[in-house]
Coordinates of C-alpha atoms in Angstrom, one line a residue:
Chain M
M263 CA 123.1 -93.2 44.6
E264 CA 121.6 -96.7 44.8
A265 CA 124.0 -99.7 45.0
S266 CA 122.9 -101.0 41.9
R267 CA 123.9 -98.1 39.9
Q268 CA 127.3 -97.7 41.7
N269 CA 128.0 -101.3 40.7
A270 CA 127.7 -100.3 37.1
A271 CA 130.8 -98.0 37.3
R272 CA 133.4 -98.8 34.7
L273 CA 135.5 -95.7 34.3
L274 CA 136.7 -92.6 36.3
A275 CA 137.0 -89.7 33.8
L276 CA 138.6 -86.3 34.6
D277 CA 138.5 -83.2 32.8
W278 CA 141.4 -81.3 34.8
G279 CA 142.3 -78.0 33.6
T280 CA 144.1 -74.8 34.7
T281 CA 141.3 -73.7 37.1
A282 CA 138.8 -76.5 37.7
L283 CA 138.5 -80.3 37.9
R284 CA 135.4 -82.0 36.8
A285 CA 135.1 -85.6 37.5
W286 CA 132.5 -88.2 36.3
L287 CA 131.9 -91.8 37.3
L288 CA 130.9 -93.4 34.1
D289 CA 129.1 -96.8 33.2
E290 CA 130.2 -98.9 30.2
G291 CA 128.1 -96.8 27.8
G292 CA 129.7 -93.6 28.9
D293 CA 126.7 -92.3 30.7
A294 CA 127.4 -90.5 34.1
L295 CA 126.4 -92.3 37.4
D296 CA 127.6 -89.4 39.3
H297 CA 129.7 -86.3 38.9
R298 CA 131.5 -83.7 40.8
H299 CA 133.3 -80.2 40.2
A300 CA 135.9 -78.7 42.3
R301 CA 137.9 -75.6 42.1
L302 CA 141.0 -77.6 42.1
G303 CA 142.6 -76.7 38.9
V304 CA 146.4 -77.3 38.3
M305 CA 147.0 -73.9 39.3
H306 CA 145.1 -74.3 42.8
V307 CA 146.6 -77.6 43.8
A308 CA 149.0 -76.8 46.8
D309 CA 152.4 -78.2 46.7
R310 CA 151.7 -80.3 43.6
D311 CA 149.6 -82.8 45.8
F312 CA 147.5 -84.0 42.9
S313 CA 147.2 -87.4 44.5
G314 CA 145.7 -85.7 47.3
A315 CA 143.5 -83.5 45.3
L316 CA 142.1 -86.6 43.5
R317 CA 141.4 -88.5 46.7
G318 CA 139.6 -85.4 48.3
T319 CA 137.2 -85.2 45.1
C320 CA 136.7 -88.9 44.3
G321 CA 138.3 -90.9 47.0
D322 CA 135.0 -92.6 47.9
W323 CA 134.4 -93.8 44.4
L324 CA 137.8 -95.1 43.9
A325 CA 137.4 -97.0 47.5
A326 CA 134.3 -98.5 46.3
H327 CA 135.6 -99.6 43.1
P328 CA 139.1 -101.0 43.6
G329 CA 141.1 -100.8 40.4
L330 CA 138.7 -98.7 38.6
P331 CA 140.4 -97.5 35.2
A332 CA 140.9 -93.7 35.3
I333 CA 141.5 -91.3 32.6
A334 CA 142.2 -87.6 32.5
C335 CA 142.5 -84.8 29.9
G336 CA 143.6 -81.2 30.1
M337 CA 146.5 -79.2 31.9
I338 CA 147.0 -82.0 34.2
G339 CA 149.2 -83.3 31.6
S340 CA 151.2 -80.3 31.0
R341 CA 154.7 -79.6 32.6
Q342 CA 152.9 -77.6 35.3
G343 CA 150.6 -80.7 35.9
W344 CA 150.9 -84.0 37.5
I345 CA 153.2 -85.6 34.8
E346 CA 154.0 -84.3 31.4
A347 CA 152.2 -86.2 28.4
P348 CA 154.1 -84.9 25.6
Y349 CA 152.1 -83.2 22.6
V350 CA 151.2 -85.6 19.8
A351 CA 151.7 -84.2 16.4
C352 CA 148.6 -83.6 14.0
P353 CA 147.0 -85.2 12.1
A354 CA 145.8 -87.4 15.0
G355 CA 142.7 -89.5 15.6
F356 CA 141.5 -91.4 18.8
D357 CA 144.2 -94.1 18.2
A358 CA 147.1 -91.7 18.4
L359 CA 145.8 -90.0 21.4
A360 CA 144.9 -93.5 23.2
S361 CA 148.2 -95.0 22.4
A362 CA 150.1 -91.8 23.7
C363 CA 148.4 -91.6 27.1
V364 CA 151.0 -91.4 29.9
A365 CA 150.2 -93.3 33.0
V366 CA 150.8 -92.2 36.5
D367 CA 150.4 -93.9 39.8
A368 CA 147.7 -92.3 41.6
G369 CA 148.1 -94.4 44.9
N370 CA 145.7 -97.0 46.4
G371 CA 145.9 -99.3 43.3
T372 CA 144.8 -96.6 41.0
T373 CA 146.6 -95.9 37.7
L374 CA 145.5 -92.6 36.0
R375 CA 146.1 -92.3 32.2
I376 CA 146.6 -88.7 31.0
V377 CA 145.6 -87.9 27.5
P378 CA 148.4 -85.9 25.6
G379 CA 147.8 -82.5 24.0
L380 CA 148.0 -81.9 20.3
R381 CA 150.8 -80.0 18.4
Y382 CA 150.3 -78.5 15.0
E383 CA 153.3 -77.3 12.9
G384 CA 151.8 -76.0 9.7
D385 CA 153.8 -72.8 9.9
A386 CA 157.2 -73.2 11.2
A387 CA 157.1 -69.7 12.5
M388 CA 153.8 -70.3 14.2
P389 CA 153.4 -73.7 15.7
D390 CA 150.3 -74.2 17.9
V391 CA 149.5 -76.5 20.7
M392 CA 146.4 -77.6 22.9
R393 CA 145.5 -79.6 25.7
G394 CA 142.2 -80.8 26.6
E395 CA 140.3 -79.4 23.7
E396 CA 141.2 -82.3 21.5
T397 CA 139.1 -84.5 23.9
Q398 CA 136.1 -82.0 23.8
V399 CA 136.3 -82.3 19.9
F400 CA 136.4 -86.2 19.9
G401 CA 133.4 -86.1 22.4
A402 CA 131.5 -83.5 20.2
A403 CA 131.7 -85.3 16.9
R404 CA 128.6 -87.6 16.4
A405 CA 129.4 -91.2 16.3
G406 CA 130.6 -91.9 12.8
Q407 CA 131.2 -88.5 12.0
L408 CA 134.5 -88.0 10.2
A409 CA 134.8 -84.3 9.2
G410 CA 133.9 -80.8 10.8
V411 CA 135.0 -77.4 11.9
Y412 CA 134.9 -77.0 15.8
V413 CA 135.3 -73.7 17.5
L414 CA 135.8 -73.5 21.2
P415 CA 135.6 -69.9 22.5
G416 CA 137.3 -68.8 25.6
T417 CA 140.5 -67.6 27.0
H418 CA 142.3 -69.0 24.3
S419 CA 139.8 -69.8 21.7
K420 CA 140.4 -72.7 19.4
W421 CA 139.5 -73.5 15.8
V422 CA 139.9 -77.3 15.0
F423 CA 139.7 -78.6 11.6
Y424 CA 138.8 -82.3 11.8
A425 CA 138.6 -84.5 8.7
Q426 CA 138.9 -88.3 7.9
G427 CA 138.4 -89.1 11.4
R428 CA 141.3 -87.1 12.5
I429 CA 142.3 -83.6 13.8
Q430 CA 144.2 -82.2 10.8
S431 CA 145.1 -78.7 12.2
F432 CA 143.9 -76.1 14.6
R433 CA 144.6 -72.5 15.4
T434 CA 144.5 -70.6 18.7
Y435 CA 143.3 -67.1 19.2
M436 CA 144.1 -65.1 22.3
T437 CA 140.9 -63.2 22.1
G438 CA 139.3 -64.1 25.6
E439 CA 142.4 -63.1 27.5
L440 CA 143.1 -60.0 25.4
F441 CA 139.6 -58.9 26.0
A442 CA 139.8 -59.5 30.0
C443 CA 143.4 -57.9 29.9
L444 CA 142.4 -54.8 27.9
R445 CA 139.3 -54.1 29.9
A446 CA 141.2 -54.5 33.5
H447 CA 144.5 -52.8 32.6
T448 CA 144.4 -50.4 29.7
I449 CA 143.0 -47.2 29.0
L450 CA 140.1 -48.7 27.1
G451 CA 138.7 -50.0 30.3
R452 CA 138.6 -46.8 32.0
L453 CA 135.9 -45.5 29.9
M454 CA 133.7 -48.7 30.5
A455 CA 131.0 -49.4 33.1
A456 CA 132.2 -52.1 35.7
D457 CA 129.0 -54.1 35.7
A458 CA 127.1 -53.5 32.4
P459 CA 124.6 -56.1 31.0
H460 CA 125.2 -57.3 27.4
A461 CA 124.6 -54.5 24.9
P462 CA 123.5 -56.2 21.7
D463 CA 123.7 -53.2 19.5
A464 CA 127.2 -52.2 20.5
F465 CA 128.3 -55.8 20.2
R466 CA 127.0 -55.9 16.7
R467 CA 128.8 -52.5 15.8
G468 CA 132.0 -54.2 17.2
W469 CA 131.8 -57.3 15.3
E470 CA 130.9 -55.4 12.1
A471 CA 134.2 -53.3 12.7
G472 CA 136.2 -56.6 13.6
L473 CA 135.0 -58.5 10.4
A474 CA 136.2 -55.4 8.5
C475 CA 139.4 -54.8 10.1
G476 CA 142.1 -56.5 8.2
D477 CA 145.6 -55.9 9.4
D478 CA 144.3 -53.0 11.4
L479 CA 143.5 -54.4 14.8
L480 CA 146.0 -52.5 16.6
H481 CA 144.5 -49.3 15.3
R482 CA 140.9 -50.4 15.8
L483 CA 141.5 -51.1 19.4
F484 CA 142.3 -47.5 19.8
G485 CA 139.1 -46.5 18.2
V486 CA 137.4 -48.0 21.1
R487 CA 138.7 -45.2 23.1
T488 CA 138.1 -42.7 20.6
L489 CA 134.5 -43.5 20.1
A490 CA 134.0 -43.3 23.8
L491 CA 135.9 -39.9 23.9
L492 CA 133.7 -38.6 21.1
D493 CA 130.5 -39.6 23.0
R494 CA 129.7 -42.2 20.3
L495 CA 130.1 -45.3 22.8
T496 CA 128.7 -45.1 26.2
P497 CA 130.4 -46.5 29.2
A498 CA 127.6 -49.4 29.2
E499 CA 128.4 -50.2 25.7
G500 CA 132.1 -50.3 25.8
P501 CA 132.6 -53.8 26.8
G502 CA 130.0 -55.3 24.2
Y503 CA 131.7 -53.4 21.4
L504 CA 135.2 -54.5 22.4
S505 CA 134.0 -58.0 22.8
G506 CA 132.4 -57.8 19.2
L507 CA 135.4 -56.3 17.8
L508 CA 137.8 -59.1 19.1
I509 CA 135.4 -61.8 18.0
G510 CA 134.8 -60.3 14.6
A511 CA 138.5 -60.2 14.1
E512 CA 138.9 -63.6 15.1
V513 CA 136.1 -64.9 12.9
R514 CA 137.7 -63.0 9.9
S515 CA 141.1 -64.4 10.5
A516 CA 140.0 -68.0 10.9
C517 CA 137.5 -68.1 8.1
G518 CA 139.3 -66.4 5.6
Q519 CA 137.5 -65.9 2.3
R520 CA 135.7 -69.2 2.6
P521 CA 133.5 -69.6 5.6
P522 CA 132.8 -73.2 6.3
P523 CA 129.3 -74.1 5.7
R524 CA 128.7 -75.6 9.2
V525 CA 130.6 -75.0 12.6
T526 CA 130.2 -76.8 15.9
L527 CA 130.4 -74.7 19.0
I528 CA 131.7 -76.1 22.2
G529 CA 131.6 -74.2 25.5
D530 CA 129.8 -71.7 27.6
A531 CA 126.4 -71.2 26.2
E532 CA 126.3 -67.5 26.4
L533 CA 129.7 -67.1 24.9
C534 CA 128.8 -69.6 22.0
E535 CA 125.8 -67.5 21.4
R536 CA 128.0 -64.6 20.6
Y537 CA 130.1 -66.6 18.1
R538 CA 126.9 -67.9 16.6
E539 CA 125.6 -64.4 15.9
V540 CA 129.0 -63.6 14.0
L541 CA 129.5 -66.8 12.3
E542 CA 125.9 -66.7 10.8
A543 CA 126.4 -63.4 9.7
R544 CA 129.4 -64.6 7.7
G545 CA 127.3 -67.4 6.2
S546 CA 128.2 -70.4 8.6
A547 CA 125.4 -72.5 10.1
T548 CA 126.0 -73.4 13.7
T549 CA 125.3 -76.3 15.9
L550 CA 126.0 -76.4 19.8
A551 CA 127.7 -79.3 20.9
P552 CA 126.5 -81.3 24.0
A553 CA 127.4 -79.7 27.3
D554 CA 129.5 -82.7 28.4
S555 CA 131.8 -83.3 25.3
A556 CA 134.7 -83.8 27.5
R557 CA 133.1 -86.7 29.3
I558 CA 132.0 -88.3 26.0
G559 CA 135.4 -87.8 24.6
L560 CA 137.3 -89.3 27.6
H561 CA 135.0 -92.3 27.3
R562 CA 135.8 -92.7 23.6
I563 CA 139.5 -92.4 24.2
A564 CA 139.3 -94.9 27.2
R565 CA 137.7 -97.4 24.7
A566 CA 140.2 -96.8 22.1
A567 CA 142.9 -97.4 24.9
R568 CA 141.1 -100.5 25.8
L569 CA 140.6 -99.4 29.5
I570 CA 137.0 -100.6 29.2
A571 CA 135.6 -103.0 26.7
P572 CA 135.3 -101.6 23.2
Chain E
M1167 CA 171.5 -17.9 34.8
E1168 CA 172.8 -14.4 34.2
A1169 CA 170.3 -11.5 34.2
S1170 CA 171.2 -10.5 30.6
R1171 CA 170.0 -14.0 29.2
Q1172 CA 166.9 -13.9 31.7
N1173 CA 166.1 -10.5 30.2
A1174 CA 165.6 -12.2 26.7
A1175 CA 162.8 -14.4 27.7
R1176 CA 159.6 -13.9 25.6
L1177 CA 157.7 -17.1 26.0
L1178 CA 156.9 -19.9 28.5
A1179 CA 156.4 -23.1 26.7
L1180 CA 154.9 -26.2 28.4
D1181 CA 154.6 -29.7 27.1
W1182 CA 152.1 -31.0 29.8
G1183 CA 151.0 -34.6 29.2
T1184 CA 149.5 -37.5 31.1
T1185 CA 152.6 -38.3 33.1
A1186 CA 155.1 -35.4 32.9
L1187 CA 155.3 -31.6 32.7
R1188 CA 158.3 -30.2 30.7
A1189 CA 158.7 -26.6 30.9
W1190 CA 161.0 -24.1 28.8
L1191 CA 161.8 -20.5 29.0
L1192 CA 162.3 -19.3 25.5
D1193 CA 163.8 -16.4 23.7
E1194 CA 162.4 -14.7 20.6
G1195 CA 164.1 -17.2 18.3
G1196 CA 162.6 -20.1 20.3
D1197 CA 166.0 -21.2 21.8
A1198 CA 165.8 -22.3 25.5
L1199 CA 167.2 -20.1 28.2
D1200 CA 166.2 -22.6 30.8
H1201 CA 164.2 -25.8 31.2
R1202 CA 162.6 -27.9 33.8
H1203 CA 161.0 -31.4 34.2
A1204 CA 158.6 -32.6 36.8
R1205 CA 156.6 -35.5 37.2
L1206 CA 153.6 -33.3 37.4
G1207 CA 151.6 -34.9 34.7
V1208 CA 147.7 -34.3 34.4
M1209 CA 147.2 -37.6 36.3
H1210 CA 149.7 -36.6 39.1
V1211 CA 148.2 -33.2 40.0
A1212 CA 146.3 -33.4 43.2
D1213 CA 142.9 -32.0 43.6
R1214 CA 143.1 -30.4 40.0
D1215 CA 145.4 -27.7 41.3
F1216 CA 147.0 -27.1 37.8
S1217 CA 147.7 -23.5 39.0
G1218 CA 149.7 -24.6 41.9
A1219 CA 151.7 -27.2 40.0
L1220 CA 152.5 -24.4 37.4
R1221 CA 153.7 -22.0 40.1
G1222 CA 155.6 -24.9 41.9
T1223 CA 157.5 -25.6 38.6
C1224 CA 158.1 -22.1 37.0
G1225 CA 156.9 -19.5 39.7
D1226 CA 160.2 -17.8 39.7
W1227 CA 160.3 -17.4 36.0
L1228 CA 156.7 -15.9 36.1
A1229 CA 157.7 -13.6 39.0
A1230 CA 160.9 -12.5 37.1
H1231 CA 158.8 -11.8 33.9
P1232 CA 155.4 -10.3 34.8
G1233 CA 152.9 -10.8 31.9
L1234 CA 155.1 -13.3 30.0
P1235 CA 152.9 -15.1 27.3
A1236 CA 152.5 -18.8 28.2
I1237 CA 151.4 -21.5 25.9
A1238 CA 150.9 -25.4 26.5
C1239 CA 150.2 -28.5 24.5
G1240 CA 149.1 -32.2 25.6
M1241 CA 146.7 -33.5 27.9
I1242 CA 146.4 -30.5 29.9
G1243 CA 143.9 -29.5 27.3
S1244 CA 141.7 -32.7 27.7
R1245 CA 138.6 -33.1 29.8
Q1246 CA 140.6 -34.5 32.4
G1247 CA 143.0 -31.5 32.2
W1248 CA 143.0 -27.7 33.2
I1249 CA 140.3 -26.6 30.7
E1250 CA 139.1 -28.5 27.6
A1251 CA 140.4 -27.2 24.3
P1252 CA 138.1 -28.9 21.8
Y1253 CA 139.5 -31.0 18.9
V1254 CA 140.2 -29.4 15.6
A1255 CA 139.2 -31.3 12.7
C1256 CA 141.8 -32.3 10.0
P1257 CA 143.2 -31.0 7.8
A1258 CA 144.7 -28.3 10.1
G1259 CA 147.9 -26.1 10.0
F1260 CA 149.6 -23.7 12.4
D1261 CA 146.9 -21.2 11.9
A1262 CA 144.1 -23.5 12.7
L1263 CA 145.7 -24.6 15.9
A1264 CA 146.8 -21.0 16.8
S1265 CA 143.2 -19.7 16.3
A1266 CA 141.6 -22.4 18.4
C1267 CA 143.9 -22.1 21.4
V1268 CA 141.9 -21.9 24.7
A1269 CA 143.0 -19.2 27.2
V1270 CA 142.8 -19.8 30.9
D1271 CA 143.7 -17.6 33.7
A1272 CA 146.7 -19.0 35.5
G1273 CA 146.8 -16.6 38.4
N1274 CA 149.2 -13.6 39.2
G1275 CA 148.5 -12.0 35.6
T1276 CA 149.6 -15.1 33.6
T1277 CA 147.3 -16.1 30.8
L1278 CA 148.2 -19.7 29.6
R1279 CA 147.0 -20.6 26.0
I1280 CA 146.3 -24.3 25.6
V1281 CA 146.8 -25.8 22.0
P1282 CA 143.9 -27.9 21.1
G1283 CA 144.3 -31.6 19.9
L1284 CA 143.2 -32.9 16.6
R1285 CA 140.3 -35.0 15.3
Y1286 CA 140.6 -37.2 12.1
E1287 CA 137.0 -38.5 10.7
G1288 CA 138.2 -40.3 7.6
D1289 CA 136.4 -43.5 8.5
A1290 CA 133.3 -42.8 10.3
A1291 CA 133.3 -46.0 12.3
M1292 CA 136.9 -45.3 13.3
P1293 CA 137.4 -41.5 14.2
D1294 CA 140.9 -40.6 15.7
V1295 CA 142.1 -38.1 18.0
M1296 CA 145.5 -36.7 19.3
R1297 CA 146.6 -34.1 21.9
G1298 CA 150.3 -33.0 22.0
E1299 CA 151.7 -34.9 19.0
E1300 CA 150.4 -32.1 16.6
T1301 CA 152.9 -29.8 18.2
Q1302 CA 155.6 -32.3 18.0
V1303 CA 155.0 -32.7 14.3
F1304 CA 154.9 -29.0 13.6
G1305 CA 158.1 -28.7 15.5
A1306 CA 159.8 -31.7 13.9
A1307 CA 159.1 -30.2 10.2
R1308 CA 162.0 -28.3 8.9
A1309 CA 161.3 -24.6 8.2
G1310 CA 159.4 -24.3 4.9
Q1311 CA 158.8 -28.0 4.7
L1312 CA 155.3 -28.7 3.5
A1313 CA 155.0 -32.5 3.5
G1314 CA 156.2 -35.6 5.2
V1315 CA 155.2 -38.7 7.0
Y1316 CA 155.8 -38.6 10.9
V1317 CA 155.8 -41.6 13.5
L1318 CA 155.6 -41.0 17.2
P1319 CA 156.3 -44.4 18.8
G1320 CA 154.9 -45.1 22.2
T1321 CA 152.1 -45.9 24.5
H1322 CA 149.8 -44.9 21.5
S1323 CA 151.7 -44.9 18.6
K1324 CA 150.8 -42.2 16.1
W1325 CA 151.2 -41.9 12.3
V1326 CA 150.8 -38.5 10.8
F1327 CA 150.4 -37.5 7.3
Y1328 CA 151.4 -34.0 6.6
A1329 CA 151.0 -32.1 3.2
Q1330 CA 150.5 -28.8 2.0
G1331 CA 151.7 -27.3 5.2
R1332 CA 148.9 -29.1 7.0
I1333 CA 148.2 -32.3 8.9
Q1334 CA 145.9 -34.1 6.6
S1335 CA 145.3 -37.4 8.4
F1336 CA 146.6 -39.6 11.2
R1337 CA 146.2 -43.0 12.7
T1338 CA 146.8 -44.2 16.2
Y1339 CA 148.1 -47.7 17.1
M1340 CA 147.8 -49.2 20.6
T1341 CA 151.1 -50.9 20.3
G1342 CA 152.9 -49.6 23.4
E1343 CA 150.3 -50.0 25.9
L1344 CA 149.3 -53.5 24.3
F1345 CA 152.9 -54.7 24.9
A1346 CA 153.1 -53.5 28.4
C1347 CA 149.6 -55.1 29.3
L1348 CA 150.4 -58.4 27.6
R1349 CA 153.7 -58.7 29.4
A1350 CA 152.5 -57.7 32.7
H1351 CA 149.0 -59.3 32.9
T1352 CA 148.7 -62.2 30.4
I1353 CA 150.1 -65.8 30.0
L1354 CA 152.5 -64.5 27.5
G1355 CA 154.5 -62.6 30.2
R1356 CA 154.8 -65.7 32.5
L1357 CA 157.4 -67.3 30.3
M1358 CA 159.5 -64.0 29.9
A1359 CA 162.3 -62.8 31.9
A1360 CA 161.7 -59.8 34.0
D1361 CA 164.9 -57.7 33.3
A1362 CA 166.1 -59.1 30.0
P1363 CA 168.4 -56.9 27.7
H1364 CA 167.2 -56.1 24.3
A1365 CA 167.5 -59.3 22.1
P1366 CA 168.2 -58.2 18.6
D1367 CA 167.6 -61.6 16.9
A1368 CA 164.4 -62.3 18.6
F1369 CA 163.3 -58.8 17.9
R1370 CA 164.0 -59.4 14.1
R1371 CA 162.1 -62.8 14.3
G1372 CA 159.2 -60.9 16.0
W1373 CA 158.9 -58.2 13.4
E1374 CA 159.3 -60.5 10.5
A1375 CA 156.2 -62.5 11.8
G1376 CA 154.5 -59.0 12.5
L1377 CA 155.1 -57.9 9.0
A1378 CA 153.6 -61.2 7.5
C1379 CA 150.7 -61.3 9.9
G1380 CA 147.8 -60.0 8.0
D1381 CA 144.5 -60.4 9.9
D1382 CA 146.0 -63.1 12.2
L1383 CA 147.4 -60.8 15.1
L1384 CA 145.1 -62.5 17.7
H1385 CA 146.4 -65.9 16.5
R1386 CA 150.1 -64.8 16.4
L1387 CA 150.0 -63.4 19.7
F1388 CA 149.3 -66.8 21.1
G1389 CA 152.4 -68.1 19.0
V1390 CA 154.5 -66.1 21.6
R1391 CA 153.5 -68.6 24.1
T1392 CA 153.7 -71.6 21.9
L1393 CA 157.3 -70.8 20.8
A1394 CA 158.3 -70.5 24.4
L1395 CA 156.4 -73.8 25.4
L1396 CA 158.3 -75.6 22.6
D1397 CA 161.6 -74.1 23.6
R1398 CA 162.1 -72.1 20.4
L1399 CA 162.1 -68.9 22.4
T1400 CA 163.8 -68.3 25.7
P1401 CA 162.6 -66.3 28.6
A1402 CA 165.3 -63.6 27.8
E1403 CA 164.2 -63.5 24.1
G1404 CA 160.2 -63.3 24.7
P1405 CA 160.0 -59.5 25.3
G1406 CA 162.0 -58.6 22.2
Y1407 CA 160.0 -61.1 20.0
L1408 CA 156.7 -59.7 21.4
S1409 CA 157.8 -56.1 20.9
G1410 CA 159.0 -56.9 17.2
L1411 CA 155.6 -58.8 16.5
L1412 CA 153.5 -55.6 17.6
I1413 CA 155.7 -53.0 15.8
G1414 CA 156.0 -55.3 12.6
A1415 CA 152.2 -55.5 12.6
E1416 CA 151.8 -51.7 13.2
V1417 CA 154.1 -50.8 10.5
R1418 CA 152.4 -53.2 7.9
S1419 CA 149.0 -52.0 8.9
A1420 CA 150.3 -48.3 8.6
C1421 CA 152.3 -48.5 5.4
G1422 CA 150.1 -50.8 3.5
Q1423 CA 151.3 -51.9 -0.1
R1424 CA 153.2 -48.6 -0.5
P1425 CA 155.7 -47.8 2.1
P1426 CA 156.4 -43.9 2.2
P1427 CA 160.0 -43.3 0.8
R1428 CA 160.8 -41.2 4.0
V1429 CA 159.6 -41.3 7.5
T1430 CA 160.6 -38.9 10.3
L1431 CA 160.6 -40.6 13.8
I1432 CA 159.9 -38.5 16.8
G1433 CA 160.5 -39.8 20.3
D1434 CA 162.6 -41.7 22.6
A1435 CA 165.8 -42.8 20.8
E1436 CA 165.8 -46.4 21.9
L1437 CA 162.3 -47.1 20.5
C1438 CA 162.7 -45.0 17.4
E1439 CA 165.8 -47.2 16.6
R1440 CA 163.5 -50.2 16.7
Y1441 CA 160.9 -48.6 14.3
R1442 CA 164.1 -47.5 12.1
E1443 CA 165.0 -51.0 11.9
V1444 CA 161.6 -52.4 10.7
L1445 CA 160.9 -49.3 8.4
E1446 CA 164.0 -49.6 6.7
A1447 CA 163.5 -53.3 6.1
R1448 CA 160.2 -52.2 4.4
G1449 CA 161.9 -49.9 2.1
S1450 CA 161.4 -46.4 3.9
A1451 CA 164.4 -44.2 4.7
T1452 CA 164.4 -42.7 8.2
T1453 CA 165.2 -39.5 9.9
L1454 CA 165.2 -38.7 13.5
A1455 CA 163.4 -35.5 14.6
P1456 CA 165.2 -33.2 17.0
A1457 CA 164.9 -34.1 20.6
D1458 CA 162.8 -30.9 21.4
S1459 CA 160.3 -30.9 18.8
A1460 CA 157.6 -29.9 21.2
R1461 CA 159.5 -26.8 22.2
I1462 CA 159.9 -25.8 18.7
G1463 CA 156.3 -26.5 17.8
L1464 CA 155.1 -24.5 20.6
H1465 CA 157.4 -21.6 19.7
R1466 CA 156.0 -21.8 16.1
I1467 CA 152.4 -21.9 17.3
A1468 CA 152.9 -19.0 19.6
R1469 CA 154.3 -16.8 16.7
A1470 CA 151.1 -17.9 14.6
A1471 CA 149.0 -16.8 17.5
R1472 CA 151.0 -13.7 17.6
L1473 CA 151.9 -14.2 21.4
I1474 CA 155.3 -13.1 20.4
A1475 CA 156.6 -11.1 17.5
P1476 CA 156.1 -13.2 14.2

């Protein structure tokens, strides 16, 4: 990189999750001057040497910019991470997150601010938490946008309800992890092909069943086996059907009787495409968020925290 | 055993499932003269040598009683078993099962009749099957009883609706396997104690959440983690809560708005006791079936098949 661009560096931004560390060197406007990706997620860092992991990934950036402000979101702020950044209660906006960042000395004169996660206690018997997704949502919101529904599909799929410039509530679904676990470790996986390409028709049959399943999910899951036993679902179709069933059940539960008119999807493009299909069948228009929503969100929170000029 | 009792032997009855083989030597009235249990379930029999497994378990009985009629129920009649006994469609009574038994030559002059499983096609998108449980239900019904609701908790929990002397319909729930898989292979298990004794209060909180969960099961499952993260569920309470959540969700789905006035539970006493608690909270009285329902059912089907004097 040319020295002139490097000189524009104003912020080190880290999306530090369970499995991966993504790092960006940002200019004042939040554009990336450089970026890196390492398989140094919280669960991969040996002996909790987070300082060493950070130096190994971005040590040259920090050496070139002594005192560079640094901010991180994600599981790095969990009890298993570097330092615990306690959950902030919903509703919460930029300011609440910015003022609750927890600082940790990262060595060599670098102070790292860690963005807290969010807690939602709408139902006392069913509290919910997230860490990292709040930053992506704040990054995905268009400048000045004050309301929206955001869906972040994945291992633990999140539905985030944003209004009046604050995250009002959210709900987590265990969809992705349940899919992986059912496929790898239960009788359902035994009648599925190991490396089948996406089966669009089976996926559609699956989500139609999922949208219809009401309180019957435990029963419908066994149906994946029955359909295979009765030769109505081939081994190549099994994974698509199960994926559809679970995503359909998630969409039904999250949307209730009134699907939101518009949903913004944040995450892996292929997975977002599956959600798009189901959401649009239920009557919601969809938008795909920018790929680097976490980067944009970190920059916005850093500004609110006055780590860089507002 | 005295020779006089041995001389009364009229039937070899086998409950031959996925993991275990239970065998009884029965007299004319269906009482057990002798019984054995072997870990020789269908998945444990090497090289599909079912004939060898049978000889190893009951060879002396067969040698002492040449030409003894023999009958088996369970996964031994599946595609992975000795010979496939195709599913019989519901509604089905003793006679339908008896006349659809499939005979296999077990060697040394023994013919083994294998009871077919049942198929229920009430919902075209959600057919259901069972193998072995139909025999337990016919064994659990009191002599002359023509109607009842039977629940067989377990890996794949079954709800069987019996009327006019026939099994009219049934539904399978993946409750037991999902519990085991979530506990062993997902993030939910990581915050659970490995060997916790039953936690009755946590189990109760779980089934209350399960009965209330509607179409939200994928969301409520993540709640098991959130409650633990927020220190509202201890590692020792986790398994009980998850078990309650899943059983509650199953009972809600199976009972709908009108819980049956009486339910007969068939199976492991400790597991049946958990279901009893939830079912009685929903307003159903419960009865525990005799421990050897499979033995009684096999004897009744053998009579209907005229393998022994009616």
